[in-house]
Amino acid sequence: VPLAKKIIVTKAKYRGVDLEILQKEALKYNNNVFAVEDVKQAVKKAIKEASNEIVVVTGSIFVAGEARELWFEEKP
């Protein structure tokens, strides 16, 4: 977290810590922290603002699963 240029905290649809708590904890290590309620919107914001930088998605399997849907289309 201290090495990141920007932190965007979010939570999965059905589970997760309150965004205010996540943001407060991240602010202890980095002053550039934003909260976005929806995982997909958070990832889109990160990609849009990253330019040529790396975007890293971390969190629970629920967060990763929602983020994954942006890159991989599920086949029936």
Backbone as a printed PyTorch tensor [residue, N CA C, xyz], in Angstrom:
tensor([[[  0.8190,  -1.2010,   0.0000],
         [  0.0000,   0.0000,   0.0000],
         [  0.8660,   1.2690,   0.0000]],

        [[  1.9450,   1.3430,   0.7610],
         [  2.7350,   2.5780,   0.7500],
         [  3.3900,   2.8650,  -0.6110]],

        [[  3.6280,   1.8420,  -1.4130],
         [  4.2830,   2.0280,  -2.7060],
         [  3.3240,   2.3880,  -3.8380]],

        [[  2.0370,   2.2110,  -3.6320],
         [  1.0500,   2.4780,  -4.6800],
         [  0.8580,   3.9790,  -4.8830]],

        [[  0.6190,   4.3610,  -6.1390],
         [  0.3220,   5.7660,  -6.4280],
         [ -1.0960,   6.1180,  -6.0090]],

        [[ -1.9930,   5.1470,  -6.1020],
         [ -3.4020,   5.3650,  -5.7510],
         [ -3.9910,   4.0430,  -5.2740]],

        [[ -4.8600,   4.1230,  -4.2880],
         [ -5.5610,   2.9500,  -3.7670],
         [ -7.0620,   3.1870,  -3.9600]],

        [[ -7.7320,   2.2030,  -4.5210],
         [ -9.1920,   2.2570,  -4.6350],
         [ -9.7290,   1.0690,  -3.8560]],

        [[-10.4680,   1.3470,  -2.8010],
         [-11.0480,   0.2670,  -2.0000],
         [-12.4890,   0.0440,  -2.4520]],

        [[-12.9120,  -1.2090,  -2.3630],
         [-14.2640,  -1.5850,  -2.7700],
         [-14.6530,  -2.8290,  -1.9860]],

        [[-15.8390,  -3.3260,  -2.2210],
         [-16.2290,  -4.5830,  -1.5820],
         [-17.1580,  -5.3600,  -2.5110]],

        [[-17.1710,  -6.6650,  -2.3270],
         [-18.0200,  -7.5420,  -3.1290],
         [-19.4930,  -7.2630,  -2.8460]],

        [[-20.3270,  -7.6550,  -3.7850],
         [-21.7690,  -7.4260,  -3.6480],
         [-22.3480,  -7.9850,  -2.3540]],

        [[-21.9560,  -9.2020,  -2.0290],
         [-22.6350,  -9.9070,  -0.9530],
         [-21.8510, -10.0150,   0.3430]],

        [[-20.5650,  -9.6460,   0.3320],
         [-19.7420,  -9.7750,   1.5260],
         [-18.7010,  -8.6830,   1.5430]],

        [[-18.1790,  -8.4150,   2.7050],
         [-17.0500,  -7.5070,   2.7820],
         [-17.1200,  -6.5350,   3.9370]],

        [[-15.9780,  -5.9490,   4.2090],
         [-15.8420,  -4.9600,   5.2680],
         [-16.4010,  -3.6360,   4.7700]],

        [[-16.9470,  -2.8550,   5.6690],
         [-17.4700,  -1.5340,   5.3400],
         [-16.3800,  -0.7000,   4.6640]],

        [[-16.7550,   0.0100,   3.6090],
         [-15.7820,   0.8000,   2.8500],
         [-15.1070,   1.8780,   3.6810]],

        [[-15.8150,   2.4700,   4.6150],
         [-15.2110,   3.4950,   5.4700],
         [-14.0740,   2.9140,   6.3040]],

        [[-14.2490,   1.7040,   6.7780],
         [-13.2010,   1.0370,   7.5640],
         [-11.9980,   0.7440,   6.6850]],

        [[-12.2290,   0.1970,   5.4900],
         [-11.1310,  -0.0900,   4.5680],
         [-10.3690,   1.1810,   4.1980]],

        [[-11.1100,   2.2310,   3.9010],
         [-10.4770,   3.4810,   3.5120],
         [ -9.6530,   4.0500,   4.6690]],

        [[-10.1960,   4.0100,   5.8610],
         [ -9.4950,   4.5180,   7.0400],
         [ -8.1890,   3.7530,   7.2700]],

        [[ -8.2260,   2.4450,   7.1330],
         [ -7.0190,   1.6340,   7.3200],
         [ -5.9830,   1.9230,   6.2370]],

        [[ -6.4140,   2.0200,   4.9860],
         [ -5.4840,   2.2910,   3.8850],
         [ -4.8520,   3.6730,   4.0120]],

        [[ -5.6060,   4.6340,   4.5280],
         [ -5.0860,   5.9910,   4.7030],
         [ -3.9360,   6.0560,   5.7040]],

        [[ -3.7860,   5.0430,   6.5310],
         [ -2.6560,   4.9940,   7.4650],
         [ -1.3310,   4.8360,   6.7140]],

        [[ -1.3970,   4.2940,   5.4850],
         [ -0.1920,   3.9730,   4.7300],
         [ -0.0370,   4.7540,   3.4370]],

        [[ -1.1330,   5.3650,   2.9730],
         [ -1.1160,   6.0620,   1.6930],
         [ -2.2050,   7.1400,   1.7300]],

        [[ -1.8780,   8.3600,   1.3410],
         [ -2.8480,   9.4580,   1.4040],
         [ -3.7590,   9.5570,   0.1900]],

        [[ -3.5130,   8.7400,  -0.8150],
         [ -4.2690,   8.8030,  -2.0630],
         [ -5.2120,   7.5970,  -2.1440]],

        [[ -6.2570,   7.6040,  -1.3260],
         [ -7.1800,   6.4720,  -1.2150],
         [ -8.5970,   6.9260,  -1.5510]],

        [[ -9.2690,   6.1310,  -2.3740],
         [-10.6380,   6.4210,  -2.7840],
         [-11.5070,   5.1900,  -2.5550]],

        [[-12.7740,   5.4020,  -2.2390],
         [-13.7210,   4.3090,  -2.0570],
         [-14.7190,   4.3110,  -3.2050]],

        [[-14.9250,   3.1360,  -3.7880],
         [-15.9140,   2.9550,  -4.8540],
         [-16.7520,   1.7430,  -4.4510]],

        [[-18.0370,   1.9240,  -4.3540],
         [-18.9480,   0.9080,  -3.8160],
         [-18.9610,  -0.3930,  -4.6200]],

        [[-18.9120,  -0.3180,  -5.9360],
         [-19.0630,  -1.4740,  -6.8170],
         [-17.6990,  -1.9460,  -7.3380]],

        [[-17.4250,  -3.2410,  -7.2670],
         [-16.1370,  -3.7940,  -7.6980],
         [-15.8450,  -3.4600,  -9.1590]],

        [[-16.8010,  -3.7130, -10.0340],
         [-16.5540,  -3.4760, -11.4550],
         [-16.2890,  -2.0000, -11.7360]],

        [[-17.0190,  -1.1210, -11.0760],
         [-16.7860,   0.3120, -11.2560],
         [-15.4160,   0.7080, -10.7010]],

        [[-15.0150,   0.0920,  -9.6080],
         [-13.6970,   0.3690,  -9.0210],
         [-12.5800,  -0.0420,  -9.9750]],

        [[-12.7250,  -1.2180, -10.5780],
         [-11.7080,  -1.6960, -11.5220],
         [-11.6790,  -0.8180, -12.7710]],

        [[-12.8430,  -0.4550, -13.2750],
         [-12.8930,   0.4260, -14.4560],
         [-12.2350,   1.7660, -14.1590]],

        [[-12.4870,   2.3140, -12.9720],
         [-11.8730,   3.5840, -12.5630],
         [-10.3530,   3.4300, -12.5000]],

        [[ -9.8940,   2.3530, -11.9250],
         [ -8.4550,   2.1140, -11.8090],
         [ -7.7970,   2.0210, -13.1780]],

        [[ -8.4100,   1.2830, -14.0850],
         [ -7.8480,   1.1240, -15.4350],
         [ -7.8440,   2.4550, -16.1650]],

        [[ -8.9340,   3.1960, -16.0730],
         [ -9.0370,   4.4820, -16.7590],
         [ -7.9700,   5.4640, -16.2600]],

        [[ -7.7430,   5.4850, -14.9710],
         [ -6.8130,   6.4440, -14.3880],
         [ -5.3620,   5.9640, -14.3830]],

        [[ -5.1320,   4.7160, -14.7350],
         [ -3.7850,   4.1570, -14.6620],
         [ -2.8890,   4.5630, -15.8260]],

        [[ -3.4590,   4.9450, -16.9450],
         [ -2.6770,   5.2360, -18.1490],
         [ -1.8170,   4.0260, -18.4870]],

        [[ -0.5090,   4.1650, -18.3730],
         [  0.4010,   3.0570, -18.6850],
         [  0.9270,   2.3740, -17.4340]],

        [[  0.2680,   2.5750, -16.3230],
         [  0.6850,   1.9720, -15.0580],
         [  0.0110,   0.6110, -14.8700]],

        [[  0.4860,  -0.1350, -13.9190],
         [ -0.0660,  -1.4490, -13.5950],
         [ -1.2420,  -1.2920, -12.6420]],

        [[ -2.2920,  -2.0630, -12.8820],
         [ -3.4360,  -2.1270, -11.9760],
         [ -3.4010,  -3.5010, -11.3110]],

        [[ -3.4570,  -3.5140,  -9.9940],
         [ -3.4460,  -4.7620,  -9.2360],
         [ -4.7720,  -4.8890,  -8.5010]],

        [[ -5.4460,  -6.0110,  -8.6860],
         [ -6.7030,  -6.2810,  -7.9840],
         [ -6.3950,  -7.3140,  -6.9090]],

        [[ -6.7000,  -6.9720,  -5.6680],
         [ -6.4960,  -7.8990,  -4.5610],
         [ -7.7760,  -7.9900,  -3.7450]],

        [[ -7.8320,  -8.9750,  -2.9050],
         [ -8.9950,  -9.1090,  -2.0270],
         [ -9.4630, -10.5420,  -1.9560]],

        [[-10.6880, -10.6900,  -1.5560],
         [-11.2690, -12.0240,  -1.4020],
         [-11.5610, -12.6450,  -2.7650]],

        [[-11.9080, -13.8990,  -2.7370],
         [-12.3040, -14.5920,  -3.9660],
         [-13.5640, -13.9580,  -4.5550]],

        [[-14.3800, -13.3590,  -3.7190],
         [-15.5920, -12.6980,  -4.1890],
         [-15.2420, -11.4470,  -5.0000]],

        [[-14.3100, -10.6540,  -4.4940],
         [-13.8540,  -9.4520,  -5.2130],
         [-13.1630,  -9.8620,  -6.5100]],

        [[-12.2700, -10.8310,  -6.4220],
         [-11.5540, -11.2880,  -7.6190],
         [-12.5170, -11.8340,  -8.6720]],

        [[-13.5340, -12.5430,  -8.2350],
         [-14.5220, -13.0920,  -9.1620],
         [-15.2920, -12.0190,  -9.9030]],

        [[-15.6850, -10.9760,  -9.1820],
         [-16.4020,  -9.8780,  -9.8280],
         [-15.4870,  -9.1290, -10.7930]],

        [[-14.2440,  -8.9130, -10.3980],
         [-13.2870,  -8.2200, -11.2670],
         [-12.9930,  -9.0590, -12.5090]],

        [[-12.8910, -10.3580, -12.3320],
         [-12.5800, -11.2790, -13.4360],
         [-13.6110, -11.1820, -14.5610]],

        [[-14.8460, -10.9180, -14.2010],
         [-15.9080, -10.8320, -15.1980],
         [-15.6440,  -9.7370, -16.2350]],

        [[-14.8330,  -8.7600, -15.8890],
         [-14.5000,  -7.6910, -16.8350],
         [-13.5680,  -8.1790, -17.9340]],

        [[-12.7790,  -9.1970, -17.6370],
         [-11.7970,  -9.6860, -18.6070],
         [-12.2010, -10.9690, -19.3100]],

        [[-12.9950, -11.7980, -18.6630],
         [-13.3310, -13.0960, -19.2310],
         [-14.8320, -13.2520, -19.3570]],

        [[-15.2870, -13.5240, -20.5410],
         [-16.7070, -13.7680, -20.7610],
         [-16.9940, -15.2280, -20.4470]],

        [[-17.9350, -15.4660, -19.5600],
         [-18.3170, -16.8290, -19.1890],
         [-19.0340, -17.4890, -20.3610]],

        [[-18.6880, -18.7240, -20.6260],
         [-19.3270, -19.4980, -21.7040],
         [-20.3420, -20.4600, -21.0910]],

        [[-21.5070, -20.5930, -21.7390],
         [-22.5290, -21.4920, -21.1880],
         [-22.1140, -22.9360, -21.2250]]])
